[in-house]
Coordinates of C-alpha atoms in Angstrom, one line a residue:
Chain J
X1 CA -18.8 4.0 60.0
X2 CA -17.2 5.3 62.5
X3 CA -15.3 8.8 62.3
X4 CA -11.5 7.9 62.8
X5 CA -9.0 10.5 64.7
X6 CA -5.3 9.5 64.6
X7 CA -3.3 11.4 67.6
X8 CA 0.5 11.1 66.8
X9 CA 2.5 11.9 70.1
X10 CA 5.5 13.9 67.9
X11 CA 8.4 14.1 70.0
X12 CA 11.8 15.5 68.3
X13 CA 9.8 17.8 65.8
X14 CA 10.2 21.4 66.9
X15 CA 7.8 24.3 67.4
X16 CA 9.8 27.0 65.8
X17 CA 8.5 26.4 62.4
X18 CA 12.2 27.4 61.1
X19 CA 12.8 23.5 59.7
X20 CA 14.1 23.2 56.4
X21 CA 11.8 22.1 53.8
X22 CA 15.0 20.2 51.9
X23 CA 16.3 18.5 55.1
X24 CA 12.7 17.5 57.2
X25 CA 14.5 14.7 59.3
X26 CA 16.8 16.7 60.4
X27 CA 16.6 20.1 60.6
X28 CA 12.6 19.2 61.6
X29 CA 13.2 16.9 64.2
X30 CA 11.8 14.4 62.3
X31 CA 9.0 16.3 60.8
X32 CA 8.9 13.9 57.8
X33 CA 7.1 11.3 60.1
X34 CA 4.2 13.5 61.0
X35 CA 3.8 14.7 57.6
X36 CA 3.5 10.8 56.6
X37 CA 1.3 10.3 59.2
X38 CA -1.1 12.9 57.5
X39 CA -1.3 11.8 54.3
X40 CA -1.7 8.4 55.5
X41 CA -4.2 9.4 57.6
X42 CA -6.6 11.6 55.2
X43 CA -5.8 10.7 51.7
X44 CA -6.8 8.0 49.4
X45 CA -6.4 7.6 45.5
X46 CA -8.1 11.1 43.8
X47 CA -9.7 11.8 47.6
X48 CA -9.8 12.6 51.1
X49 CA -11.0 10.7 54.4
X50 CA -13.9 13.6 55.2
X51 CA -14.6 11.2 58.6
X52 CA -10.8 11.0 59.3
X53 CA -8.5 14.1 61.5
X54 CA -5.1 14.3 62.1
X55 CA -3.8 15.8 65.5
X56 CA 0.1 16.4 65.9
X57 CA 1.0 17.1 69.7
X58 CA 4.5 18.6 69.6
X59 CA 6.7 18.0 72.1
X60 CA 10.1 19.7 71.8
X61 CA 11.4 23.1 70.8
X62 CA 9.8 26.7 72.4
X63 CA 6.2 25.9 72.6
X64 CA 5.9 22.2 73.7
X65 CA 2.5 21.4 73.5
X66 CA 1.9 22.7 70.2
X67 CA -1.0 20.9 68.4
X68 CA -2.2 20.3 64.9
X69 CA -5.7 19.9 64.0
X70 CA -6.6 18.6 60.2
X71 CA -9.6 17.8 59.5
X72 CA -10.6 15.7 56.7
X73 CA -13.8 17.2 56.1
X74 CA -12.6 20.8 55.5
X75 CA -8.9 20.2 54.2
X76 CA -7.7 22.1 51.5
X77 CA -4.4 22.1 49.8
X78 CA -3.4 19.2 51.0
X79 CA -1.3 16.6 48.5
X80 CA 0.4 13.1 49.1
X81 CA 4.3 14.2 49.0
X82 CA 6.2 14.6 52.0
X83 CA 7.3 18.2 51.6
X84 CA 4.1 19.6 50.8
X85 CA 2.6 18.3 53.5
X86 CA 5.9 19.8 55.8
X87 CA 4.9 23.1 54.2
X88 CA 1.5 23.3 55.2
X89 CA 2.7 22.0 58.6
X90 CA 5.6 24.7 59.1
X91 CA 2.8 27.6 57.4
X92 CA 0.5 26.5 60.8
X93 CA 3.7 26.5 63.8
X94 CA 5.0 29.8 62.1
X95 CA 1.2 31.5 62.1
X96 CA 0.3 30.7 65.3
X97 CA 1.0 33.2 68.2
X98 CA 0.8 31.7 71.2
X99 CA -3.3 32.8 71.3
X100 CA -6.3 30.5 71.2
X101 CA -7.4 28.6 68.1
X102 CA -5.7 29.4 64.9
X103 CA -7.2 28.2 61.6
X104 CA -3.8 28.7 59.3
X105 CA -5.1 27.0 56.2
X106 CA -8.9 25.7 55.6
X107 CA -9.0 22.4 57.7
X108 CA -5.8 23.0 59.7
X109 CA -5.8 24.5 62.7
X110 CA -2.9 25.0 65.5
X111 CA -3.0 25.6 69.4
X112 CA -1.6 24.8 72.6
X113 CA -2.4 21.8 74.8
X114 CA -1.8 19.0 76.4
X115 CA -1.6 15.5 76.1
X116 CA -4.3 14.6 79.3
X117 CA -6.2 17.9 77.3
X118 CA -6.2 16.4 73.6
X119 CA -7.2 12.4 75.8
X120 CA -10.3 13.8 77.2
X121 CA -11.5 14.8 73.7
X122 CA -12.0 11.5 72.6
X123 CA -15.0 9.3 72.9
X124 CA -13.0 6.3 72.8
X125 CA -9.5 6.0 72.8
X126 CA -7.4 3.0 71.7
X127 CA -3.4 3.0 71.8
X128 CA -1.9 1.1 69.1
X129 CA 1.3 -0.3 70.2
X130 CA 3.6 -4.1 69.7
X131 CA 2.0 -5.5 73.0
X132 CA -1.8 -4.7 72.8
X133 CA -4.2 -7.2 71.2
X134 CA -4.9 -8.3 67.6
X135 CA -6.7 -5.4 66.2
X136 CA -7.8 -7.3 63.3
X137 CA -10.7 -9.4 64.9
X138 CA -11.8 -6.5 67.3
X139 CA -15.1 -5.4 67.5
X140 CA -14.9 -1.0 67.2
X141 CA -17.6 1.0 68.6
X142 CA -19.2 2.6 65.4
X143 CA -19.6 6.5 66.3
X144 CA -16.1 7.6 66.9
X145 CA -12.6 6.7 67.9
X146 CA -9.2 7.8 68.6
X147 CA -6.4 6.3 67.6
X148 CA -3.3 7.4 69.7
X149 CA 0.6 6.1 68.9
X150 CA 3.9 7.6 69.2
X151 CA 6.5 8.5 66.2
X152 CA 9.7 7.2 65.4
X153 CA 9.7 6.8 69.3
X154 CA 7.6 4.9 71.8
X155 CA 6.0 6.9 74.6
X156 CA 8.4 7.7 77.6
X157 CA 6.7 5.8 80.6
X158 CA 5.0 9.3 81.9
X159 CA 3.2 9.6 78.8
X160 CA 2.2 6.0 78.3
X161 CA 0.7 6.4 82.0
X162 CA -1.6 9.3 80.8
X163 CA -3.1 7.6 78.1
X164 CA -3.6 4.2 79.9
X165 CA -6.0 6.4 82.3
X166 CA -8.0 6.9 79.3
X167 CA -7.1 4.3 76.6
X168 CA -10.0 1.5 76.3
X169 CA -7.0 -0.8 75.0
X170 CA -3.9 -1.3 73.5
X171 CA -4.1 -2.7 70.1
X172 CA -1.5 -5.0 68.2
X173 CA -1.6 -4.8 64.1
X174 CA 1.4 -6.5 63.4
X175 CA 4.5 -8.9 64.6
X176 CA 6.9 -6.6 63.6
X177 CA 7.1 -3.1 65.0
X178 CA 5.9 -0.6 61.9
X179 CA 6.5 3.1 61.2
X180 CA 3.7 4.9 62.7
X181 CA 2.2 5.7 59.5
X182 CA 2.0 2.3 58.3
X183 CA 0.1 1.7 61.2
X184 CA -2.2 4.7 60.2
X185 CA -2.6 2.8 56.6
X186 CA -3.3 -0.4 58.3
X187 CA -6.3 0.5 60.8
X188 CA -7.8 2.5 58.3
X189 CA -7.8 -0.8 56.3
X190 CA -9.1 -2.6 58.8
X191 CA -12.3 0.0 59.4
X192 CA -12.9 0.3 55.6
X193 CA -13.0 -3.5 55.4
X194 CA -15.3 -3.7 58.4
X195 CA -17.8 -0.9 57.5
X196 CA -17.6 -1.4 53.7
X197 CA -20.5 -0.5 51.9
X198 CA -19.7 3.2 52.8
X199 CA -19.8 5.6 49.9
X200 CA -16.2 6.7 48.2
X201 CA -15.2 10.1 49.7
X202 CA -16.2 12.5 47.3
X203 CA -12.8 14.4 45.4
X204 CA -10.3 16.8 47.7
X205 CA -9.6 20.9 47.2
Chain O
X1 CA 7.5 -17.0 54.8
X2 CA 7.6 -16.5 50.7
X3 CA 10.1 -13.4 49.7
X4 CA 7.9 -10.5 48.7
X5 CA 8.7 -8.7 45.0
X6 CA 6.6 -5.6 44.3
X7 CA 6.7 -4.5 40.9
X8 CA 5.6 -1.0 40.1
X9 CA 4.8 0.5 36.7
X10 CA 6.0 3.9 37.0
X11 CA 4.4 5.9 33.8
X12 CA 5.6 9.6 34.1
X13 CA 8.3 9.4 35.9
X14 CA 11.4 10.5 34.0
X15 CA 14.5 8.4 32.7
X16 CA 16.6 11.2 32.4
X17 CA 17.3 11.6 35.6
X18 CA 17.4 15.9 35.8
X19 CA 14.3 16.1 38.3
X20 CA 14.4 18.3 41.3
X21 CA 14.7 17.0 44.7
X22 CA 12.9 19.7 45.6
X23 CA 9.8 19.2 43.5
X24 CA 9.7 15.6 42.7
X25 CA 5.8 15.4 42.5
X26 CA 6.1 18.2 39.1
X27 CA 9.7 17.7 37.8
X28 CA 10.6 13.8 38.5
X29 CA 6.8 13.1 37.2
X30 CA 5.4 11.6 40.5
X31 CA 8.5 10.3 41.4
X32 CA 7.6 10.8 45.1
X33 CA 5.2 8.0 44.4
X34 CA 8.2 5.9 43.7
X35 CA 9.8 6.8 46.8
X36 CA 7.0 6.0 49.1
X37 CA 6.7 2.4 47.2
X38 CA 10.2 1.7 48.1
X39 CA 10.2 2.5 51.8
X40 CA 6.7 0.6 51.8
X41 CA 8.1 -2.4 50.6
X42 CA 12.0 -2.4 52.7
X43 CA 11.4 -0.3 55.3
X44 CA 10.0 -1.5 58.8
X45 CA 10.9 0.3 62.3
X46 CA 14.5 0.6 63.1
X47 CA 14.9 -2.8 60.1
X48 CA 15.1 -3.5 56.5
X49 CA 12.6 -6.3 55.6
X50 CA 15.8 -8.9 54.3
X51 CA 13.2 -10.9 52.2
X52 CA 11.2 -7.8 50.0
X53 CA 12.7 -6.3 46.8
X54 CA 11.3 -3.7 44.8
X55 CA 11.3 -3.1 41.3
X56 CA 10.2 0.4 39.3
X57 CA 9.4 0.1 36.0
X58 CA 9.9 3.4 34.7
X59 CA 8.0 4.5 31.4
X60 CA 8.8 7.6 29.7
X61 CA 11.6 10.4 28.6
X62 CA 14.8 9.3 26.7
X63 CA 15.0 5.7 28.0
X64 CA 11.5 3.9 28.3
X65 CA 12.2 0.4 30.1
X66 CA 14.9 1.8 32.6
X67 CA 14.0 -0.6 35.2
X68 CA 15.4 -0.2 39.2
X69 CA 15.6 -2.9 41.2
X70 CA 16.6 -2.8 44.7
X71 CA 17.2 -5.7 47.4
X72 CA 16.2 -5.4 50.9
X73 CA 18.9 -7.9 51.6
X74 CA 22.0 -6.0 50.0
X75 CA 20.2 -2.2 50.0
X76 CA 22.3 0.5 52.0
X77 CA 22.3 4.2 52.6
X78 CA 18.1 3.8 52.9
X79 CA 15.8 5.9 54.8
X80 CA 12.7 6.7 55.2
X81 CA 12.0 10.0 54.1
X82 CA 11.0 11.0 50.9
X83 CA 14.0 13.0 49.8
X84 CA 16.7 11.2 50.0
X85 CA 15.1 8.1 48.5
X86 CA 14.3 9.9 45.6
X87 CA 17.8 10.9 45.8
X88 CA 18.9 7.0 45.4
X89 CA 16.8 6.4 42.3
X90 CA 18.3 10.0 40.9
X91 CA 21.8 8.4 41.4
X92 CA 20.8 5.2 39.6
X93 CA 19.2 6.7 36.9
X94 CA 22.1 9.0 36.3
X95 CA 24.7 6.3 36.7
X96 CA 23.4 4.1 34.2
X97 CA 24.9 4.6 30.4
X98 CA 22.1 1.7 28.6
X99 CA 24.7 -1.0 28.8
X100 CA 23.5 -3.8 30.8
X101 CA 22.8 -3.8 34.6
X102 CA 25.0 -1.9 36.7
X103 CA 24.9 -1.3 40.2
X104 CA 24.3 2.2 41.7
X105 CA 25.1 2.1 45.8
X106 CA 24.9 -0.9 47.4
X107 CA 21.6 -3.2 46.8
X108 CA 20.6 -0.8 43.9
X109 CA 20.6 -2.0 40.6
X110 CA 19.4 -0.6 37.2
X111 CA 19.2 -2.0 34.1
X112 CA 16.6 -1.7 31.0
X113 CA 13.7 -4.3 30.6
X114 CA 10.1 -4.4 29.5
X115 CA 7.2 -5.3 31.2
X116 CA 6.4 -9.4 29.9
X117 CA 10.3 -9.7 30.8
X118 CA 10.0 -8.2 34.2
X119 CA 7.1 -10.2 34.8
X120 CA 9.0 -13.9 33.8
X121 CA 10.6 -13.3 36.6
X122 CA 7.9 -14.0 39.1
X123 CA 7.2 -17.3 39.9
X124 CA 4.0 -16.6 41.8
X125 CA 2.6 -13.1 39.9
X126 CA -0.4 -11.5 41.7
X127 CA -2.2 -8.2 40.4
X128 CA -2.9 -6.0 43.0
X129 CA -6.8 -4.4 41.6
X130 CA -9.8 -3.1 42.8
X131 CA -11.9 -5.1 41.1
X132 CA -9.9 -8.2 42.3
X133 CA -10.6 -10.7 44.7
X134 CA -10.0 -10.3 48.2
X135 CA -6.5 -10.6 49.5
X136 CA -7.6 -11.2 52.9
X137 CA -9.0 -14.6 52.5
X138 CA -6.0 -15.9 49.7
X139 CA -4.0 -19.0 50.5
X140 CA -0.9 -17.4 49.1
X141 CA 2.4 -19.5 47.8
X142 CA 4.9 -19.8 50.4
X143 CA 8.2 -19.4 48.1
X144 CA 7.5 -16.7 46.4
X145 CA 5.4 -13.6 45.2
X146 CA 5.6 -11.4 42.5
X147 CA 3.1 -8.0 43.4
X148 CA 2.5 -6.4 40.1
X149 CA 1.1 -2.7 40.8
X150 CA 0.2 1.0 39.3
X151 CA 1.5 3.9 40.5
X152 CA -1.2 7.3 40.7
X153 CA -2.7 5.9 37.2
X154 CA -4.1 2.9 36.5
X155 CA -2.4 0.2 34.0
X156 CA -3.2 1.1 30.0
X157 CA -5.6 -1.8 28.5
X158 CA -1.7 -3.1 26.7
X159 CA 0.0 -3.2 30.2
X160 CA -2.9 -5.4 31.7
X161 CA -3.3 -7.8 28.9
X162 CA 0.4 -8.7 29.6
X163 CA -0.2 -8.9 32.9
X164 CA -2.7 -10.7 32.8
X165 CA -1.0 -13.3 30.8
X166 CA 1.5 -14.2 33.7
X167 CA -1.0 -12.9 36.9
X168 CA -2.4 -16.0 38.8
X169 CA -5.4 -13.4 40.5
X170 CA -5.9 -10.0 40.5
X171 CA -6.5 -9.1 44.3
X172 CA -8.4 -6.4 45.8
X173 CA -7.2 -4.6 49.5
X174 CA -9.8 -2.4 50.2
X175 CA -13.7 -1.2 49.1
X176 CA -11.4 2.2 48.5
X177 CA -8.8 2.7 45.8
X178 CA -5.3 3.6 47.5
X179 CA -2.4 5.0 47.1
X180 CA 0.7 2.4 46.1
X181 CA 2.5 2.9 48.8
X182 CA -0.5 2.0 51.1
X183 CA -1.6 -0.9 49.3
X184 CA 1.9 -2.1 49.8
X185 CA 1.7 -1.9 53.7
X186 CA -1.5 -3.9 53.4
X187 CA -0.3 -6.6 51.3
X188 CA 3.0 -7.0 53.8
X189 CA 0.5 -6.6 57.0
X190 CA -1.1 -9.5 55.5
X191 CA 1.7 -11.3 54.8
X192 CA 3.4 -10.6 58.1
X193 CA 0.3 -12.0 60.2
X194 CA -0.7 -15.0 58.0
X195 CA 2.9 -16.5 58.1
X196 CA 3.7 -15.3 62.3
X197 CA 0.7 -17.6 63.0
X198 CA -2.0 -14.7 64.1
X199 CA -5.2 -15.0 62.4
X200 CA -5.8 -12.4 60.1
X201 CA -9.6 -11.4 59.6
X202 CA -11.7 -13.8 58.1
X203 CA -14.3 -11.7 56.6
X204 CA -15.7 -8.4 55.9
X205 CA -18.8 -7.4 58.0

């Protein structure tokens, strides 16, 4: 069962952590798609994905390269609705002061980086996206992966150029071009159908 | 390509329509889970899926059986977010005054039904279960299909001998139990790759 990391290249939602909780798509620069992307991406029915993380790389707004680190093993506090999740999001951007690691909440924590940076981290990287290959009969290394895709925007070309230097291929899940986190939902189905037999998470907070 | 029909059974949220926008998990009795079914089942990127509807089958409060049904044909004034999709169902819910079926906003309409009703109108009525079998492998119809789900609790031993009546096979998504929004964007990735003439997977490993 391989641990599953899910890097979502956010590129409207802003690093002043002054959104408004009542108008996310806006006022958040569409902070309502990474906040999907995290639930999709950590929590199942009464549980949480301990071998799943969720990175955020924010690209907009006064600190572009802002990152989001939540970790499925340690998460606290974290529930399925949109605004919530914005919450614990906005609580990490406005904590963080421009220094080092920040842990702003158990299992979240926020820094700077980059998007070459936040590559090299992974032991293998795929990059799900309309023109890769069927991801449903692909044969996934078993220790760990990273899943990169963009948000309600594809990568500019720049960025797609970075992470073909490190991406081991671009997968396909669907003929119809998803929200990004139905595509979360979807590889996560995938792997738990693949590596099934794996014991149910054990309950969150 | 059959035209997809999700049926949720909503059982706290509220049929008086007086929840919060800004706490719709507490006040609108897990009406966020609602929301999320809704843009699972319409939305796709930068489309409405023409050929999905949803229904929400709405339980408690002042008007058990308040039932919302809405087209991804006719629907308008959709998004994706959380918020203002809760805001749509609000506006049905408040619009309605028990006589007959009236429509809210455009593609939205709400009227008052009960479960083995709802369920007569599905030709092709599938139960989406964990202890189903799996979905993966199922020659579905190709007219039409009737999903019949739970929302954050599982059916009541009444609601699933009626459903059980009409369902053709429970069917199972995953060795984990998910969200209904998820299992939503599972049952339309299968869909969407069985009838565009990609393989989907043929086994579990």
């Amino acid at each position: 069962m391989p641990k599953r990391r899910f890097l979502i290249v956010c590129h409207d939602a802003d690093t002043d952590g002054c959104f408004n909780l009542d108008d996310l798509p806006g006022s958040g620069g569409r902070i309502d798609v990474a906040a999907r992307c995290v639930v999709a991406g950590l929590l199942i029915s009464y549980g949480v994905r301990k071998d799943a993380e969720i990175l955020l790389f924010f690209q907009r707004g006064p600190r572009p390269g802002l990152t989001i680190r939540i970790s499925g093993d340690r998460v606290k506090y974290l529930n399925p609705d949109e605004r919530s999740t914005a919450a614990l999001i906005r609580n990490a951007i406005l904590k963080h002061k421009n220094a080092g690691v920040l842990e702003s909440s158990p299992g979240v924590q926020v820094f700077r980086s980059d998007l070459e940076t936040l590559l090299k981290t992974g032991r293998n990287v795929y990059y799900l996206k309309e023109d890769g290959i069927p991801a449903e009969n692909f044969v996934f290394p078993e220790d760990e992966i990273l899943f990169l895709l963009g948000d309600h925007r594809d990568l500019t070309a720049d960025e797609e150029s970075i992470v073909m230097k490190y991406a081991r291929a671009k997968l396909n899940l669907s003929p119809l071009s998803l929200y990004s986190e139905h595509c979360i939902t979807i590889i996560h189905n995938i792997l738990d159908r693949k590596f099934s037999g794996s014991p149910v998470p054990e309950n969150r907070n």
